Coordinates of C-alpha atoms in Angstrom, one line a residue:
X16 CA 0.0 0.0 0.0
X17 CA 1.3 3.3 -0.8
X18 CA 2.4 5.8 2.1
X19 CA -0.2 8.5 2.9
X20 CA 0.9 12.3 3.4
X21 CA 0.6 14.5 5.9
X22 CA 1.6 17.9 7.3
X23 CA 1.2 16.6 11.3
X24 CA 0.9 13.2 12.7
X25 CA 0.4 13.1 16.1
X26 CA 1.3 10.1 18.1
X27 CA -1.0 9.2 21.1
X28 CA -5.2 10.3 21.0
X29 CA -4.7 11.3 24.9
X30 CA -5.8 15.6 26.3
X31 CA -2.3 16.7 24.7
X32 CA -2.7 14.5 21.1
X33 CA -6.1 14.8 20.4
X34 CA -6.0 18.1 21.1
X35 CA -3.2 19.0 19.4
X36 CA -4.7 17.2 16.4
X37 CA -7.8 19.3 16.3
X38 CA -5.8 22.4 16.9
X39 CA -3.5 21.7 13.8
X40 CA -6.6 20.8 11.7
X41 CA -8.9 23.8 12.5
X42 CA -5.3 25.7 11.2
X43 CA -6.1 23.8 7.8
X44 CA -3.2 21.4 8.3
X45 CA -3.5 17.9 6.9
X46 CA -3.7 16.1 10.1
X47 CA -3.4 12.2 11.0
X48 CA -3.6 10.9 14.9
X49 CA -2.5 7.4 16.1
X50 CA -3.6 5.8 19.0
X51 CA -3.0 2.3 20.1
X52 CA -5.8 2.1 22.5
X53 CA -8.5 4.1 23.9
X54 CA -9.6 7.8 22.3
X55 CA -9.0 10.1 25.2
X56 CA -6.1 8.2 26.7
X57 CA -5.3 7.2 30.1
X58 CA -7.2 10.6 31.7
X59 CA -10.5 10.3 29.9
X60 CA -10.6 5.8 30.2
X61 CA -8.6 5.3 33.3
X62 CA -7.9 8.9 35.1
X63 CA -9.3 12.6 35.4
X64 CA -12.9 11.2 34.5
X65 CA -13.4 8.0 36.5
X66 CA -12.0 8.6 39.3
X67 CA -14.2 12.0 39.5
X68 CA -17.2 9.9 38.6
X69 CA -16.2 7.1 41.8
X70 CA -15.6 9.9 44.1
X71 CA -18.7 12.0 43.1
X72 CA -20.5 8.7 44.2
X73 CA -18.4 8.8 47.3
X74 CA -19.5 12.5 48.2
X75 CA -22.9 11.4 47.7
X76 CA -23.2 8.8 49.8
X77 CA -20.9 11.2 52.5
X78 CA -23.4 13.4 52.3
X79 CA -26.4 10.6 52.9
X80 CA -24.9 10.1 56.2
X81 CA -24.8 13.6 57.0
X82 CA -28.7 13.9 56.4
X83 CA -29.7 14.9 59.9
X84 CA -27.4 17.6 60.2
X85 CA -29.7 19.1 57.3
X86 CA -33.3 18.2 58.4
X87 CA -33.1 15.1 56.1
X88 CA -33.9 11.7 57.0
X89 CA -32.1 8.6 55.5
X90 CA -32.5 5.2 56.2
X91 CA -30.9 1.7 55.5
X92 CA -27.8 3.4 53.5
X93 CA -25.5 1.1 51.3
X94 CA -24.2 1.1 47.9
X95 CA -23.8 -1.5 45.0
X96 CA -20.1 -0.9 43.9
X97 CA -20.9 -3.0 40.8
X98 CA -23.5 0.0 40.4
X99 CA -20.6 2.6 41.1
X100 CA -18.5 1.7 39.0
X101 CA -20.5 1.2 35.9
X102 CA -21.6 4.5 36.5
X103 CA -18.3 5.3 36.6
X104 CA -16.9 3.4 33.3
X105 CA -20.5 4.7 31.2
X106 CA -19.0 8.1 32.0
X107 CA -15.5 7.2 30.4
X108 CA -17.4 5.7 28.0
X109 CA -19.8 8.7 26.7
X110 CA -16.8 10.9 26.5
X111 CA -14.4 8.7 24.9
X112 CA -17.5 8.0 21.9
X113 CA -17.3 12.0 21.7
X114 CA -13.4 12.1 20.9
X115 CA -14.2 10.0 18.2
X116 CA -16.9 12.4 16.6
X117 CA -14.5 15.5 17.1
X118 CA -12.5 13.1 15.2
X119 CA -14.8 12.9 12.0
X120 CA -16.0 16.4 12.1
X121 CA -12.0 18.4 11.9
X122 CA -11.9 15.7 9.0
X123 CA -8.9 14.1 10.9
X124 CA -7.6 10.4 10.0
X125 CA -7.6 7.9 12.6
X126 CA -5.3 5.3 13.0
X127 CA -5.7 2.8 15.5
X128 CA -2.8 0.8 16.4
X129 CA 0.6 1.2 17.4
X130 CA 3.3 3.5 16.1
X131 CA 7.2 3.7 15.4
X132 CA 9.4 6.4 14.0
X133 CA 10.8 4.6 11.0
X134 CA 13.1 7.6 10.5
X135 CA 12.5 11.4 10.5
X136 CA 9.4 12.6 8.8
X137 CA 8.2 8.7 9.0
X138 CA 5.6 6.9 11.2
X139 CA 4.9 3.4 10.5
X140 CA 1.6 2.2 12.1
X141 CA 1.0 -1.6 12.9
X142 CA -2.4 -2.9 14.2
X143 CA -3.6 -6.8 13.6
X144 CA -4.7 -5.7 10.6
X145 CA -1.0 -5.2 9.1
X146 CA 1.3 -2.1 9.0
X147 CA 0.9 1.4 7.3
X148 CA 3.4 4.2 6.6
X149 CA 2.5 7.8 7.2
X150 CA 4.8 10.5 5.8
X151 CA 5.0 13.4 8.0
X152 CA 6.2 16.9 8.0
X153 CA 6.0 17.4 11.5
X154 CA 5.5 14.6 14.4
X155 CA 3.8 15.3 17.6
X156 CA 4.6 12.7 20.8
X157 CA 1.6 12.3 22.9
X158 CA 2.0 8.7 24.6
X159 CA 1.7 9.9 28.1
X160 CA 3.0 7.5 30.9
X161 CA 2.0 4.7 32.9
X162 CA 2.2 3.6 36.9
X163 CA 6.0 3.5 38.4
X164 CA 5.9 -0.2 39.5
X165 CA 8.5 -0.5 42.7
X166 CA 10.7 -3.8 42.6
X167 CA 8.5 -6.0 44.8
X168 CA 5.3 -4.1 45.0
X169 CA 4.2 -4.9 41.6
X170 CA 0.8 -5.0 41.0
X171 CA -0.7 -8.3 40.5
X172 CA -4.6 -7.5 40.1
X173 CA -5.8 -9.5 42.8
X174 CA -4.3 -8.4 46.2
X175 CA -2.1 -6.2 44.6
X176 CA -3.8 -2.7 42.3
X177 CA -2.3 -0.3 40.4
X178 CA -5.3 2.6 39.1
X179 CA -6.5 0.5 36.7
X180 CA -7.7 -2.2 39.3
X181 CA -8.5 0.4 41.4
X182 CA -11.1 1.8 38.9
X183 CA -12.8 -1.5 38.0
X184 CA -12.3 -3.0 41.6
X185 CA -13.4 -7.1 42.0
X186 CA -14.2 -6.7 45.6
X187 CA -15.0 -3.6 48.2
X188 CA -11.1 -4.1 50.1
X189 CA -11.9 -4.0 53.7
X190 CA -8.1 -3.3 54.9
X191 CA -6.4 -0.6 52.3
X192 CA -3.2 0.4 52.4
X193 CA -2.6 3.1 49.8
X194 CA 1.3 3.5 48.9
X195 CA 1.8 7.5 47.7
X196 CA 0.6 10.3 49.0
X197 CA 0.3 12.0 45.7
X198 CA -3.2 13.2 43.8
X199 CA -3.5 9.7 42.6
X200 CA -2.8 7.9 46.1
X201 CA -5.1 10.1 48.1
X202 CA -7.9 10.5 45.6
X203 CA -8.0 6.3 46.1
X204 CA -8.0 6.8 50.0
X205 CA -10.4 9.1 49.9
X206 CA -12.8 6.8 47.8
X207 CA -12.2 3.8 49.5
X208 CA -12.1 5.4 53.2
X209 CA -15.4 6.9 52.6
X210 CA -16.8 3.6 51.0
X211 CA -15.9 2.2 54.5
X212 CA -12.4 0.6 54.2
X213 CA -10.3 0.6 56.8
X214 CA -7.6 2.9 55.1
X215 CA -3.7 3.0 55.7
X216 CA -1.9 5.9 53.8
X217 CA 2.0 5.6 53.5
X218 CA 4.5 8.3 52.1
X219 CA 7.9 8.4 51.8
X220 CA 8.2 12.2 52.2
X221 CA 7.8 14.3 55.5
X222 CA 3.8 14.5 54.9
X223 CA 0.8 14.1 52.7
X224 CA 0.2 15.9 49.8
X225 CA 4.0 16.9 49.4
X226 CA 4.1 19.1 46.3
X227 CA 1.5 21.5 48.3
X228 CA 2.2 24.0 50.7
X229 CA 2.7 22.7 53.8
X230 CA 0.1 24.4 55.8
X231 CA -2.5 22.6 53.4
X232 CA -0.7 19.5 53.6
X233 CA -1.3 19.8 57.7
X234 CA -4.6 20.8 57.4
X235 CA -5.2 17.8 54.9
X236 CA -3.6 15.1 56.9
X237 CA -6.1 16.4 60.0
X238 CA -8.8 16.0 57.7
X239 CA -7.8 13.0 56.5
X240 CA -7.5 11.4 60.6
X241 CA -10.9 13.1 61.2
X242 CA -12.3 10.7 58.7
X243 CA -10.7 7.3 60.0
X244 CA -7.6 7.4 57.8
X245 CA -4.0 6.1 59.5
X246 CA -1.5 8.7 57.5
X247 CA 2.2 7.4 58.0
X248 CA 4.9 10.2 56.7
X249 CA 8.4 9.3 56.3
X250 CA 7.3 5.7 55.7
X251 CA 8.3 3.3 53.5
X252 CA 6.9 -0.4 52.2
X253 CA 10.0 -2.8 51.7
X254 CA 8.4 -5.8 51.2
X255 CA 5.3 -7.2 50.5
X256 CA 4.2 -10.8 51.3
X257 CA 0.9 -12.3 49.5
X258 CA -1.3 -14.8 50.0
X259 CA -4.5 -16.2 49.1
X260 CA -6.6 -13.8 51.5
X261 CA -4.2 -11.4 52.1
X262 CA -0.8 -9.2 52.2
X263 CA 1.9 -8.8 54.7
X264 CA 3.1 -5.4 54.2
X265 CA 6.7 -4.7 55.7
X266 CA 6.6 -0.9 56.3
X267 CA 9.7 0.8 58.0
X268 CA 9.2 4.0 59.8
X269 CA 12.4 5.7 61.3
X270 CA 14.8 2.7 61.2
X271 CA 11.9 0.3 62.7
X272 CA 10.1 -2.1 60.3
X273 CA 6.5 -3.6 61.5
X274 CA 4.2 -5.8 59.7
X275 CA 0.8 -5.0 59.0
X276 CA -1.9 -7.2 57.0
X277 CA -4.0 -5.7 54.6
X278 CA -6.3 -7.5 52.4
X279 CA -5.5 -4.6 49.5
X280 CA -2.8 -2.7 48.2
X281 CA -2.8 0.4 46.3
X282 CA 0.7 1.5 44.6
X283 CA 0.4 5.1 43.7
X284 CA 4.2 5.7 43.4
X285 CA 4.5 8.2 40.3
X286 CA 4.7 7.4 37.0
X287 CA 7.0 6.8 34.2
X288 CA 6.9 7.9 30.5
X289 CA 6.1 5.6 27.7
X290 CA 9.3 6.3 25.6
X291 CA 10.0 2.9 24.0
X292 CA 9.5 1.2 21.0
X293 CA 8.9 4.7 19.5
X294 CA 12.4 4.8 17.4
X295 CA 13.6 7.7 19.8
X296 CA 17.3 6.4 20.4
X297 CA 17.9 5.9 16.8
X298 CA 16.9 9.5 15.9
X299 CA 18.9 10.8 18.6
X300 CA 16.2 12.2 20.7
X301 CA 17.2 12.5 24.5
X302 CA 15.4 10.7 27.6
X303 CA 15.9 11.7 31.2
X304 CA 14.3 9.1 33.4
X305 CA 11.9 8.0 31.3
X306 CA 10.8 11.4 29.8
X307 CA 11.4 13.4 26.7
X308 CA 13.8 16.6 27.0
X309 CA 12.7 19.5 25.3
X310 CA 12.6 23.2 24.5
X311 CA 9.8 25.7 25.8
X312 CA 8.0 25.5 22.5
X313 CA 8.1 21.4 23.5
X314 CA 10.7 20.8 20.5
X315 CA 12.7 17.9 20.7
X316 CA 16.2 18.7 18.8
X317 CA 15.1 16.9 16.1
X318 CA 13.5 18.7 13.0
X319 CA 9.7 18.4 13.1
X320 CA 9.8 16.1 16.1
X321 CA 7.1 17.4 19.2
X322 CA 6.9 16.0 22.8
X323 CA 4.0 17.3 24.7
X324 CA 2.4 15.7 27.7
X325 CA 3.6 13.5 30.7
X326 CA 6.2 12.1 28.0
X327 CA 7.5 15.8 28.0
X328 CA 7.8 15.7 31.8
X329 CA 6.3 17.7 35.2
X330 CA 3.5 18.8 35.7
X331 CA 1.9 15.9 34.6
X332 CA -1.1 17.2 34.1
X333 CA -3.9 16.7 31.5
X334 CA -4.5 20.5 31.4
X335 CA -1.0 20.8 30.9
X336 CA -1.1 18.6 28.1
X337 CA -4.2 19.6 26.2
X338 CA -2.5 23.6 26.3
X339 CA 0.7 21.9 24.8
X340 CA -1.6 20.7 22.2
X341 CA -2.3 23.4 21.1
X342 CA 0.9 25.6 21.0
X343 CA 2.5 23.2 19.4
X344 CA 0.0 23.4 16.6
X345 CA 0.2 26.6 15.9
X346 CA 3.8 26.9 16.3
X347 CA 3.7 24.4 13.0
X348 CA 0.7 26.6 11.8
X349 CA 3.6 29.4 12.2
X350 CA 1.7 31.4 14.6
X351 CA 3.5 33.8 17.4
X352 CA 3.2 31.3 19.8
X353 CA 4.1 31.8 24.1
X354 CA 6.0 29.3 25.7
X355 CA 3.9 27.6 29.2
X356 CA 5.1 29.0 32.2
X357 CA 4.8 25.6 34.9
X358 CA 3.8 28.0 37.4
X359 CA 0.9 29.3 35.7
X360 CA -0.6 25.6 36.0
X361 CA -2.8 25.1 38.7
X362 CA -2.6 21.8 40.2
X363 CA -6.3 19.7 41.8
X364 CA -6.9 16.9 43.6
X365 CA -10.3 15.8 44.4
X366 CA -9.9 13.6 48.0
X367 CA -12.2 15.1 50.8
X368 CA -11.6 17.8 51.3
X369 CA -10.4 19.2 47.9
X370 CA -7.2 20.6 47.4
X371 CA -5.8 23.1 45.0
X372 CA -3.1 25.5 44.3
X373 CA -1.2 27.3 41.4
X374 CA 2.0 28.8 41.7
X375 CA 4.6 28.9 44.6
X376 CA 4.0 28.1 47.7
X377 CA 5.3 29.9 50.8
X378 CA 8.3 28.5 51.4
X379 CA 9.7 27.7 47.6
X380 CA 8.5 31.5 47.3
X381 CA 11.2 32.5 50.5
X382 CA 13.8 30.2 48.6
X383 CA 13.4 32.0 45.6
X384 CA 14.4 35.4 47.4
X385 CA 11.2 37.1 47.8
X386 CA 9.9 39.1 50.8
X387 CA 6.8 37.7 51.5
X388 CA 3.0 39.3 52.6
X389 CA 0.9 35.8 53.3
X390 CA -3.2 36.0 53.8
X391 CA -5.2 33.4 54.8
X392 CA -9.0 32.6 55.5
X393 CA -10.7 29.9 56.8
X394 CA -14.0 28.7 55.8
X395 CA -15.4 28.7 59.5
X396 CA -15.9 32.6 58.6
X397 CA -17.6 31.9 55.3
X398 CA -21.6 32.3 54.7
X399 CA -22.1 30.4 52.2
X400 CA -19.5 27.5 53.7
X401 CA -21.3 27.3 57.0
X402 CA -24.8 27.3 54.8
X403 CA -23.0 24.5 52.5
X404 CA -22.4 22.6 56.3
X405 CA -18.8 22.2 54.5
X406 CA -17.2 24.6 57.2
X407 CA -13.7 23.3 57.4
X408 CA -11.0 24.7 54.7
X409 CA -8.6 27.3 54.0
X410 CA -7.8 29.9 51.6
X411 CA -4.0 30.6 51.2
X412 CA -2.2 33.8 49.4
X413 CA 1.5 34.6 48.9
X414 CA 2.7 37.8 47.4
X415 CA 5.8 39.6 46.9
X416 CA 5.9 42.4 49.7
X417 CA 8.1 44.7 46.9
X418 CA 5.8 44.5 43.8
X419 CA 2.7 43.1 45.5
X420 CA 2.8 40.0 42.7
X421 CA 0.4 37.6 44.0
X422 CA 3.3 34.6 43.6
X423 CA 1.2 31.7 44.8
X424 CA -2.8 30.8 46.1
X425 CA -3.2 27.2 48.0
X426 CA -6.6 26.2 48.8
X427 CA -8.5 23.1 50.9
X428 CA -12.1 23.0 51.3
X429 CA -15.2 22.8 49.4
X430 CA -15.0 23.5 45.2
X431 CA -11.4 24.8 45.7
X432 CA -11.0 23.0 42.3
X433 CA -13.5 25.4 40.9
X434 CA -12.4 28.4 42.8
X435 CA -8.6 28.2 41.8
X436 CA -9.1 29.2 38.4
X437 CA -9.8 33.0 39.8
X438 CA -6.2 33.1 41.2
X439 CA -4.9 31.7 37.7
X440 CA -6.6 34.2 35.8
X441 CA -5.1 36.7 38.4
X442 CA -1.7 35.1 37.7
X443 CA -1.7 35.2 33.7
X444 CA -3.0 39.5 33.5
X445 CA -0.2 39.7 36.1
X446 CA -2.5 40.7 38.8
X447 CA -1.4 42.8 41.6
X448 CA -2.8 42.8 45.1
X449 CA -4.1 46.3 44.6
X450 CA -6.3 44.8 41.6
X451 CA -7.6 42.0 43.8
X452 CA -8.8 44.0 46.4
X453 CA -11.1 46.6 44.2
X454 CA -12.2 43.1 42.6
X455 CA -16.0 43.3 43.4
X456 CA -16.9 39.4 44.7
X457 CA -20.7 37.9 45.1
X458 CA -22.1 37.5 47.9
X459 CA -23.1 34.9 49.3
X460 CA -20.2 32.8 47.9
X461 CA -17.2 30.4 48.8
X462 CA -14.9 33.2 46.5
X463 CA -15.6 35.9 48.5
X464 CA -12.9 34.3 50.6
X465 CA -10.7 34.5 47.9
X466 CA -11.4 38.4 48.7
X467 CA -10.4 37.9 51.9
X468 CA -7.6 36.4 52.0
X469 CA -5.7 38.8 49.7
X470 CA -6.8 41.5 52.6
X471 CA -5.6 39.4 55.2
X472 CA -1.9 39.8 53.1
X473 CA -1.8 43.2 53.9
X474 CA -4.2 43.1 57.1
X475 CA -7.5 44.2 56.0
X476 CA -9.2 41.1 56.4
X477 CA -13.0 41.9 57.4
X478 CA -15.2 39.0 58.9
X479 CA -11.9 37.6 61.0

C-alpha cells in the first residue's frame, strides 16, 4: 500500500494528542492521529474522568450520612459498587464516543494501532490488521505514561492494584493500604475510606500531599484522621508478602520495620513515561528518566519532532497537556506562539476535602528570594460554607511584599478546584494585590474568601 501524506501526525489520541490534532486541523493542516488504544487516553478511560465519577458517588453517599445535620432523613444506606463503578466506566465511556466524533467532524484520519518512528518525517503504524506508513512533516509525541511499579510491589490485580484495578475494583477491600501520597494515592484513600475501608496511607516524604504548601498539607492530613484514615509520613513499604486472602506489608518507619496485613494494596508511586519502542534512540532524541527533554516550545532537537504531555515531563497534568496541544499546533501553523510558564498551572486533587493550588508556595516563594506578605481565611468565617455545612477549609495567598505579585494561592475545602481558576486568571494579567482587592466578589459565595484572603496579606481582612 502506498504511504499516505501528511503535514502533522500526532502520536497518542490522549488531552495533549487529540487536542493538538484538532488544533493543527482547525489551522487547515492535513492532520493524521495514532492511537493504540483508547480515544481520550489514560485521563478520559482510566484517570481525570473516572475517578471523579467514583468519588462523586463517594461524596454522595458522605453526604447521605450527613442527612440529619440538614433536616433530612435517610434510612438503610449502602451502595452496590458493581452500580458505582459502571456508572463510573459509562461516563469514560460517553466521552471517549465524543473524541471519536471531534474526530470525523476536523476531517482528521484515525489510526488505530501502534506507532514507530521509521526515520524522520516517518511513522509506521501496525495494528492486527498489518502495517501502514505515514509521511509526515511534522511529528507530535503524545504517549503519556503509565504507573511506576517498585521492585516488589508490583501490582498483581488481585491483592495487589495499580489505578486500573482500582477503577474496575473485584471486591470492596476492607483493609487498604494506599502507597503514595500523591493526587492519585489520596484521591484512592479518599474513595475507598469513605466507602468504608479501613484505610492506611504511607508516604515516603515528610507529609501528605508533598508538592503542596505545607500548611494545606497539615490541614489535609487532619482532615484525613478526622475521617478514620492512618497517614504514616516518612514511611516506607519494603516488602510485600501475599497470600491467598491477604498481604503482609513490611513498612519501615524511622529505622523500625512492622508488619501490618491488609487484604489490599494500592501503589500510587508516580509514573513513568512511555518512551520505548517509538524509534527515539535511533533518531537521537534525549530521555531523562523516562521522559522526553525539550525546549519551551516542546521541540525535541530533532527537525519536526514534538513531545507534549507527561512524555514531556512535570506537571503531569492533563491540562498541561491539552494547552501543549495546542501551542504546538500553531507553532507548526507558524503562529506567534508563548512558551507555558509551569507556574501558571494550577494543580487539583479531588480527595475530601479538595485541594488546589497554582504557583509557589510559601516556602519555595522565600527560597526563591522574595519578601513575603501571606493572607489566609478559613472557611469557619464563610456564609455560604457554614450554609453548605462544608465549614472546614482554608484559603491561602503569597505575594511579593516589593511589587505586590500575588506569587502563589493554596486552597483546601469545598470546590477549591472550581475556585482556583480566579487566582490563575489573576496570575496570567499579572494581577497585583491592589487589583484583587477593588475586585467586586458575590455574595453569598465560597470566593468571596478569595477576597479575603488577599486582605488578610496586607491586614485588611474583614469577617476575622
Amino acid at each position: 500500500m502506498s504511504a499516505q501524506s501528511f503535514d502533522v501526525v500526532v502520536i497518542g489520541a490522549g488531552p495533549g494528542g487529540y487536542v493538538a490534532a484538532i488544533r493543527a486541523a482547525q489551522l487547515g493542516l492535513k492532520t493524521a492521529i495514532v492511537e493504540r488504544e483508547h480515544m481520550g487516553g489514560i485521563c478520559l478511560n482510566w484517570g481525570c474522568i473516572p475517578t471523579k465519577a467514583l468519588l462523586r458517588s463517594a461524596d454522595v453517599f458522605h453526604l447521605m450520612h450527613r442527612a440529619k445535620e440538614f433536616g433530612l432523613s435517610a434510612q438503610s444506606l449502602g451502595f452496590d459498587l458493581d452500580a458505582v463503578v459502571a456508572r463510573s466506566r459509562a461516563v469514560s465511556k460517553q466521552l471517549n464516543q465524543g473524541i471519536g466524533h471531534l474526530m470525523k467532524k476536523n476531517k482528521i484520519a484515525v489510526f488505530m494501532g501502534s506507532a514507530k518512528i521509521a526515520k524522520a518525517g516517518q511513522v509506521v503504524v501496525t495494528s492486527d490488521k498489518g502495517s501502514e506508513t505515514l509521511n509526515a512533516k511534522n511529528i507530535v509525541l503524545a504517549t503519556g505514561a503509565r504507573a511506576r511499579e517498585l521492585p516488589g510491589l508490583e501490582a498483581d490485580g488481585d491483592r495487589v492494584w495499580t489505578y486500573k484495578h482500582a477503577l474496575t475494583p473485584k471486591r470492596m477491600p476492607k483493609k487498604l493500604l494506599v502507597i503514595g501520597s500523591g493526587a492519585i494515592g489520596i484521591e484512592f484513600a479518599s474513595f475507598y475510606n469513605t466507602m468504608g475501608a479501613d484505610t492506611t496511607v504511607v508516604e515516603v516524604m515528610d507529609r501528605v500531599l508533598p508538592v503542596e504548601d505545607a500548611e494545606i498539607s497539615a490541614f489535609a492530613k487532619k482532615q484525613f484522621e478526622k475521617q478514620g484514615m492512618k497517614i504514616m509520613e516518612k514511611t516506607m513499604v519494603k516488602q510485600l508478602d501475599r497470600a491467598a486472602d491477604k498481604v503482609v506489608a513490611h513498612i519501615e518507619t524511622g529505622g523500625q520495620v512492622t508488619q501490618q496485613e491488609f487484604d489490599t494494596v494500592i501503589s500510587a508511586v508516580g509514573i513513568v513515561g512511555n518512551v520505548e519502542n517509538l524509534g527515539l534512540e535511533s533518531l537521537g532524541v534525549k530521555i531523562d528518566r523516562t521522559h522526553v527533554v525539550v525546549d519551551e516550545y516542546c521541540r525535541t532537537g530533532v527537525t519536526g519532532l514534538y513531545a507534549i504531555g507527561d512524555i514531556a515531563g512535570a506537571p503531569w497534568l492533563a491540562h498541561k497537556a491539552s494547552h501543549e496541544g495546542m501551542m504546538v499546533a500553531e507553532h507548526i501553523a507558524g503562529k506567534t506562539v508563548h512558551p507555558i510558564k509551569p507556574n501558571t498551572i494550577a494543580g487539583c486533587t479531588y480527595c475530601h476535602p479538595q485541594v488546589a493550588s497554582v504557583g509557589l508556595t510559601e516556602a519555595k516563594a522565600k527560597e526563591a528570594g522574595y519578601d513575603v506578605k501571606v493572607g489566609r481565611f478559613p472557611f469557619i468565617g464563610n456564609g455560604k460554607a457554614i450554609a453548605l455545612g462544608e465549614a472546614e477549609g482554608l484559603v491561602k495567598t503569597v505575594f511579593d511584599a516589593k511589587t505586590g505579585e500575588l506569587l502563589g494561592a493554596h486552597m483546601i475545602g469545598a470546590e477549591v478546584t472550581e475556585m482556583i481558576q480566579g487566582y490563575v486568571i489573576g496570575r496570567q494579567l499579572e494581577t497585583t494585590e491592589e487589583d484583587l482587592m477593588h475586585t467586586v466578589f458575590p455574595h453569598p459565595t465560597l470566593s468571596e474568601m478569595m477576597h479575603e484572603s488577599v486582605l488578610d496579606a496586607y491586614g485588611r481582612a474583614v469577617h476575622m
